[in-house]
C-alpha cells in the first residue's frame, strides 16, 4: 500500500518552537527565542509565536528578557500596525 501523505505525522516548526518557548527549562527557552529571532531575521513569518515569546518576559533570566526585547523591536519595525 502506497502512502500518499508521508509528512502526515509531522508537526510544523512553529508548533515545536511554541512548546519550547513554554518550557520550564531555561536553556531550552533561551534557544527557542534565539531560533525565533533567527527565523524572523531570515524573513519567515513568526507572528503566530508573538504571545509565546512575550510570555517569556516572565522569566528572571536577563538574557532571555533581552532577546524578547529584540524580538519586540524587530516585530514593531516589520508590523507597526499590530505592535
mmCIF file of N, CA and C in Angstrom:
data_model
loop_
_atom_site.group_PDB
_atom_site.id
_atom_site.type_symbol
_atom_site.label_atom_id
_atom_site.label_comp_id
_atom_site.label_asym_id
_atom_site.label_seq_id
_atom_site.Cartn_x
_atom_site.Cartn_y
_atom_site.Cartn_z
ATOM 1 N N UNK A 1 0.842 -1.181 0.000
ATOM 2 C CA UNK A 1 0.000 0.000 0.000
ATOM 3 C C UNK A 1 0.890 1.248 0.000
ATOM 4 N N UNK A 2 0.630 2.132 -0.891
ATOM 5 C CA UNK A 2 1.430 3.334 -1.038
ATOM 6 C C UNK A 2 0.919 4.433 -0.108
ATOM 7 N N UNK A 3 1.848 5.104 0.538
ATOM 8 C CA UNK A 3 1.483 6.214 1.414
ATOM 9 C C UNK A 3 1.594 7.516 0.622
ATOM 10 N N UNK A 4 0.501 8.225 0.506
ATOM 11 C CA UNK A 4 0.494 9.469 -0.249
ATOM 12 C C UNK A 4 0.857 10.665 0.617
ATOM 13 N N UNK A 5 0.644 10.539 1.902
ATOM 14 C CA UNK A 5 0.913 11.649 2.815
ATOM 15 C C UNK A 5 2.034 11.238 3.756
ATOM 16 N N UNK A 6 3.253 11.401 3.298
ATOM 17 C CA UNK A 6 4.407 10.969 4.084
ATOM 18 C C UNK A 6 4.612 11.839 5.317
ATOM 19 N N UNK A 7 4.284 13.106 5.241
ATOM 20 C CA UNK A 7 4.512 14.028 6.345
ATOM 21 C C UNK A 7 3.284 14.176 7.234
ATOM 22 N N UNK A 8 2.398 13.223 7.202
ATOM 23 C CA UNK A 8 1.135 13.347 7.923
ATOM 24 C C UNK A 8 1.351 13.477 9.435
ATOM 25 N N UNK A 9 2.326 12.773 9.985
ATOM 26 C CA UNK A 9 2.551 12.816 11.424
ATOM 27 C C UNK A 9 3.415 13.976 11.889
ATOM 28 N N UNK A 10 4.052 14.664 10.967
ATOM 29 C CA UNK A 10 4.945 15.762 11.336
ATOM 30 C C UNK A 10 4.159 17.012 11.680
ATOM 31 N N UNK A 11 4.680 17.712 12.656
ATOM 32 C CA UNK A 11 4.075 18.994 13.005
ATOM 33 C C UNK A 11 4.958 20.104 12.475
ATOM 34 N N UNK A 12 4.421 21.293 12.452
ATOM 35 C CA UNK A 12 5.185 22.419 11.944
ATOM 36 C C UNK A 12 6.263 22.867 12.911
ATOM 37 N N UNK A 13 7.213 23.590 12.369
ATOM 38 C CA UNK A 13 8.315 24.092 13.183
ATOM 39 C C UNK A 13 7.813 25.103 14.218
ATOM 40 N N UNK A 14 6.793 25.871 13.848
ATOM 41 C CA UNK A 14 6.246 26.840 14.800
ATOM 42 C C UNK A 14 5.620 26.161 16.006
ATOM 43 N N UNK A 15 4.987 25.016 15.808
ATOM 44 C CA UNK A 15 4.395 24.283 16.931
ATOM 45 C C UNK A 15 5.479 23.781 17.876
ATOM 46 N N UNK A 16 6.580 23.315 17.309
ATOM 47 C CA UNK A 16 7.695 22.860 18.131
ATOM 48 C C UNK A 16 8.313 24.031 18.897
ATOM 49 N N UNK A 17 8.456 25.165 18.224
ATOM 50 C CA UNK A 17 9.012 26.341 18.893
ATOM 51 C C UNK A 17 8.091 26.820 20.008
ATOM 52 N N UNK A 18 6.800 26.729 19.790
ATOM 53 C CA UNK A 18 5.850 27.159 20.809
ATOM 54 C C UNK A 18 5.975 26.289 22.062
ATOM 55 N N UNK A 19 6.172 25.003 21.877
ATOM 56 C CA UNK A 19 6.369 24.111 23.021
ATOM 57 C C UNK A 19 7.659 24.441 23.755
ATOM 58 N N UNK A 20 8.711 24.723 23.004
ATOM 59 C CA UNK A 20 9.992 25.059 23.621
ATOM 60 C C UNK A 20 9.913 26.391 24.357
ATOM 61 N N UNK A 21 9.155 27.332 23.814
ATOM 62 C CA UNK A 21 9.004 28.625 24.485
ATOM 63 C C UNK A 21 8.228 28.496 25.792
ATOM 64 N N UNK A 22 7.341 27.516 25.878
ATOM 65 C CA UNK A 22 6.560 27.296 27.093
ATOM 66 C C UNK A 22 7.289 26.394 28.086
ATOM 67 N N UNK A 23 8.456 25.929 27.736
ATOM 68 C CA UNK A 23 9.218 25.013 28.583
ATOM 69 C C UNK A 23 9.679 25.715 29.865
ATOM 70 N N UNK A 24 9.877 24.919 30.904
ATOM 71 C CA UNK A 24 10.407 25.473 32.159
ATOM 72 C C UNK A 24 11.929 25.431 32.185
ATOM 73 N N UNK A 25 12.523 24.708 31.241
ATOM 74 C CA UNK A 25 13.984 24.631 31.143
ATOM 75 C C UNK A 25 14.516 25.943 30.572
ATOM 76 N N UNK A 26 15.428 26.575 31.309
ATOM 77 C CA UNK A 26 15.931 27.895 30.917
ATOM 78 C C UNK A 26 16.694 27.855 29.593
ATOM 79 N N UNK A 27 17.523 26.848 29.411
ATOM 80 C CA UNK A 27 18.316 26.796 28.180
ATOM 81 C C UNK A 27 17.445 26.494 26.966
ATOM 82 N N UNK A 28 16.440 25.658 27.152
ATOM 83 C CA UNK A 28 15.517 25.366 26.046
ATOM 84 C C UNK A 28 14.764 26.625 25.631
ATOM 85 N N UNK A 29 14.325 27.377 26.640
ATOM 86 C CA UNK A 29 13.579 28.605 26.368
ATOM 87 C C UNK A 29 14.466 29.627 25.660
ATOM 88 N N UNK A 30 15.700 29.786 26.144
ATOM 89 C CA UNK A 30 16.629 30.735 25.535
ATOM 90 C C UNK A 30 16.929 30.352 24.091
ATOM 91 N N UNK A 31 17.176 29.077 23.857
ATOM 92 C CA UNK A 31 17.467 28.617 22.499
ATOM 93 C C UNK A 31 16.263 28.790 21.579
ATOM 94 N N UNK A 32 15.059 28.603 22.119
ATOM 95 C CA UNK A 32 13.851 28.779 21.313
ATOM 96 C C UNK A 32 13.681 30.240 20.896
ATOM 97 N N UNK A 33 13.934 31.157 21.816
ATOM 98 C CA UNK A 33 13.817 32.584 21.474
ATOM 99 C C UNK A 33 14.868 32.944 20.428
ATOM 100 N N UNK A 34 16.051 32.378 20.550
ATOM 101 C CA UNK A 34 17.095 32.628 19.549
ATOM 102 C C UNK A 34 16.668 32.111 18.176
ATOM 103 N N UNK A 35 16.033 30.939 18.141
ATOM 104 C CA UNK A 35 15.561 30.386 16.878
ATOM 105 C C UNK A 35 14.475 31.261 16.264
ATOM 106 N N UNK A 36 13.601 31.805 17.106
ATOM 107 C CA UNK A 36 12.538 32.680 16.608
ATOM 108 C C UNK A 36 13.150 33.935 16.003
ATOM 109 N N UNK A 37 14.132 34.511 16.670
ATOM 110 C CA UNK A 37 14.791 35.713 16.151
ATOM 111 C C UNK A 37 15.540 35.385 14.856
ATOM 112 N N UNK A 38 16.158 34.214 14.808
ATOM 113 C CA UNK A 38 16.844 33.790 13.588
ATOM 114 C C UNK A 38 15.862 33.682 12.422
ATOM 115 N N UNK A 39 14.731 33.044 12.685
ATOM 116 C CA UNK A 39 13.725 32.896 11.631
ATOM 117 C C UNK A 39 13.176 34.242 11.200
ATOM 118 N N UNK A 40 12.995 35.135 12.149
ATOM 119 C CA UNK A 40 12.494 36.474 11.823
ATOM 120 C C UNK A 40 13.507 37.218 10.962
ATOM 121 N N UNK A 41 14.780 37.065 11.275
ATOM 122 C CA UNK A 41 15.825 37.718 10.506
ATOM 123 C C UNK A 41 15.893 37.167 9.085
ATOM 124 N N UNK A 42 15.602 35.875 8.943
ATOM 125 C CA UNK A 42 15.611 35.252 7.619
ATOM 126 C C UNK A 42 14.372 35.575 6.800
ATOM 127 N N UNK A 43 13.403 36.241 7.413
ATOM 128 C CA UNK A 43 12.212 36.663 6.687
ATOM 129 C C UNK A 43 11.015 35.753 6.860
ATOM 130 N N UNK A 44 11.102 34.755 7.724
ATOM 131 C CA UNK A 44 9.961 33.868 7.957
ATOM 132 C C UNK A 44 8.920 34.572 8.819
ATOM 133 N N UNK A 45 7.669 34.202 8.633
ATOM 134 C CA UNK A 45 6.586 34.791 9.418
ATOM 135 C C UNK A 45 6.486 34.062 10.757
ATOM 136 N N UNK A 46 6.865 34.747 11.817
ATOM 137 C CA UNK A 46 6.795 34.168 13.163
ATOM 138 C C UNK A 46 5.805 34.941 14.033
ATOM 139 N N UNK A 47 4.879 35.635 13.381
ATOM 140 C CA UNK A 47 3.909 36.421 14.132
ATOM 141 C C UNK A 47 2.974 35.537 14.950
ATOM 142 N N UNK A 48 2.819 34.286 14.560
ATOM 143 C CA UNK A 48 1.979 33.366 15.320
ATOM 144 C C UNK A 48 2.564 33.002 16.674
ATOM 145 N N UNK A 49 3.848 33.286 16.857
ATOM 146 C CA UNK A 49 4.520 32.991 18.128
ATOM 147 C C UNK A 49 4.600 34.213 19.038
ATOM 148 N N UNK A 50 3.926 35.282 18.670
ATOM 149 C CA UNK A 50 4.038 36.537 19.421
ATOM 150 C C UNK A 50 3.703 36.350 20.896
ATOM 151 N N UNK A 51 2.563 35.759 21.214
ATOM 152 C CA UNK A 51 2.172 35.625 22.624
ATOM 153 C C UNK A 51 3.109 34.697 23.380
ATOM 154 N N UNK A 52 3.577 33.644 22.726
ATOM 155 C CA UNK A 52 4.501 32.723 23.398
ATOM 156 C C UNK A 52 5.826 33.413 23.710
ATOM 157 N N UNK A 53 6.292 34.260 22.798
ATOM 158 C CA UNK A 53 7.551 34.973 23.029
ATOM 159 C C UNK A 53 7.368 36.021 24.124
ATOM 160 N N UNK A 54 6.266 36.745 24.096
ATOM 161 C CA UNK A 54 6.026 37.776 25.113
ATOM 162 C C UNK A 54 5.877 37.136 26.496
ATOM 163 N N UNK A 55 5.313 35.951 26.566
ATOM 164 C CA UNK A 55 5.194 35.260 27.857
ATOM 165 C C UNK A 55 6.552 34.895 28.443
ATOM 166 N N UNK A 56 7.579 34.862 27.630
ATOM 167 C CA UNK A 56 8.925 34.574 28.124
ATOM 168 C C UNK A 56 9.493 35.730 28.947
ATOM 169 N N UNK A 57 8.843 36.877 28.924
ATOM 170 C CA UNK A 57 9.298 38.012 29.735
ATOM 171 C C UNK A 57 9.128 37.746 31.226
ATOM 172 N N UNK A 58 8.358 36.743 31.567
ATOM 173 C CA UNK A 58 8.095 36.445 32.974
ATOM 174 C C UNK A 58 9.275 35.748 33.652
ATOM 175 N N UNK A 59 10.309 35.465 32.920
ATOM 176 C CA UNK A 59 11.461 34.775 33.479
ATOM 177 C C UNK A 59 12.429 35.760 34.133
ATOM 178 N N UNK A 60 13.118 35.338 35.182
ATOM 179 C CA UNK A 60 14.123 36.223 35.792
ATOM 180 C C UNK A 60 15.438 36.246 35.009
ATOM 181 N N UNK A 61 15.557 35.411 33.992
ATOM 182 C CA UNK A 61 16.774 35.332 33.189
ATOM 183 C C UNK A 61 16.900 36.589 32.323
ATOM 184 N N UNK A 62 17.934 37.367 32.573
ATOM 185 C CA UNK A 62 18.125 38.640 31.879
ATOM 186 C C UNK A 62 18.410 38.444 30.391
ATOM 187 N N UNK A 63 19.137 37.391 30.048
ATOM 188 C CA UNK A 63 19.453 37.146 28.640
ATOM 189 C C UNK A 63 18.188 36.887 27.824
ATOM 190 N N UNK A 64 17.267 36.111 28.372
ATOM 191 C CA UNK A 64 16.009 35.830 27.672
ATOM 192 C C UNK A 64 15.192 37.102 27.544
ATOM 193 N N UNK A 65 15.186 37.912 28.576
ATOM 194 C CA UNK A 65 14.436 39.180 28.514
ATOM 195 C C UNK A 65 14.977 40.099 27.426
ATOM 196 N N UNK A 66 16.288 40.156 27.297
ATOM 197 C CA UNK A 66 16.896 40.982 26.244
ATOM 198 C C UNK A 66 16.553 40.449 24.859
ATOM 199 N N UNK A 67 16.531 39.132 24.715
ATOM 200 C CA UNK A 67 16.174 38.540 23.435
ATOM 201 C C UNK A 67 14.716 38.826 23.081
ATOM 202 N N UNK A 68 13.837 38.769 24.072
ATOM 203 C CA UNK A 68 12.422 39.082 23.834
ATOM 204 C C UNK A 68 12.279 40.545 23.434
ATOM 205 N N UNK A 69 13.035 41.425 24.080
ATOM 206 C CA UNK A 69 13.008 42.839 23.728
ATOM 207 C C UNK A 69 13.461 43.034 22.281
ATOM 208 N N UNK A 70 14.500 42.309 21.877
ATOM 209 C CA UNK A 70 14.974 42.379 20.498
ATOM 210 C C UNK A 70 13.893 41.908 19.526
ATOM 211 N N UNK A 71 13.189 40.844 19.898
ATOM 212 C CA UNK A 71 12.083 40.347 19.073
ATOM 213 C C UNK A 71 11.000 41.421 18.934
ATOM 214 N N UNK A 72 10.647 42.054 20.047
ATOM 215 C CA UNK A 72 9.597 43.079 20.018
ATOM 216 C C UNK A 72 9.992 44.277 19.164
ATOM 217 N N UNK A 73 11.241 44.679 19.243
ATOM 218 C CA UNK A 73 11.717 45.809 18.438
ATOM 219 C C UNK A 73 11.631 45.468 16.952
ATOM 220 N N UNK A 74 12.094 44.281 16.586
ATOM 221 C CA UNK A 74 12.032 43.870 15.174
ATOM 222 C C UNK A 74 10.596 43.684 14.713
ATOM 223 N N UNK A 75 9.744 43.151 15.578
ATOM 224 C CA UNK A 75 8.337 42.960 15.237
ATOM 225 C C UNK A 75 7.662 44.312 15.007
ATOM 226 N N UNK A 76 7.992 45.286 15.842
ATOM 227 C CA UNK A 76 7.402 46.620 15.692
ATOM 228 C C UNK A 76 7.857 47.293 14.397
ATOM 229 N N UNK A 77 9.077 47.005 13.965
ATOM 230 C CA UNK A 77 9.568 47.580 12.711
ATOM 231 C C UNK A 77 8.879 46.961 11.501
ATOM 232 N N UNK A 78 8.659 45.661 11.560
ATOM 233 C CA UNK A 78 8.084 44.978 10.399
ATOM 234 C C UNK A 78 6.563 45.118 10.340
ATOM 235 N N UNK A 79 5.898 45.189 11.491
ATOM 236 C CA UNK A 79 4.446 45.289 11.531
ATOM 237 C C UNK A 79 4.020 46.364 12.531
ATOM 238 N N UNK A 80 4.211 47.630 12.178
ATOM 239 C CA UNK A 80 3.915 48.703 13.131
ATOM 240 C C UNK A 80 2.445 48.817 13.500
ATOM 241 N N UNK A 81 1.544 48.392 12.604
ATOM 242 C CA UNK A 81 0.121 48.497 12.907
ATOM 243 C C UNK A 81 -0.304 47.518 14.015
ATOM 244 N N UNK A 82 0.326 46.360 14.044
ATOM 245 C CA UNK A 82 -0.041 45.353 15.036
ATOM 246 C C UNK A 82 0.706 45.502 16.355
ATOM 247 N N UNK A 83 1.901 46.080 16.308
ATOM 248 C CA UNK A 83 2.690 46.233 17.526
ATOM 249 C C UNK A 83 2.178 47.425 18.291
#
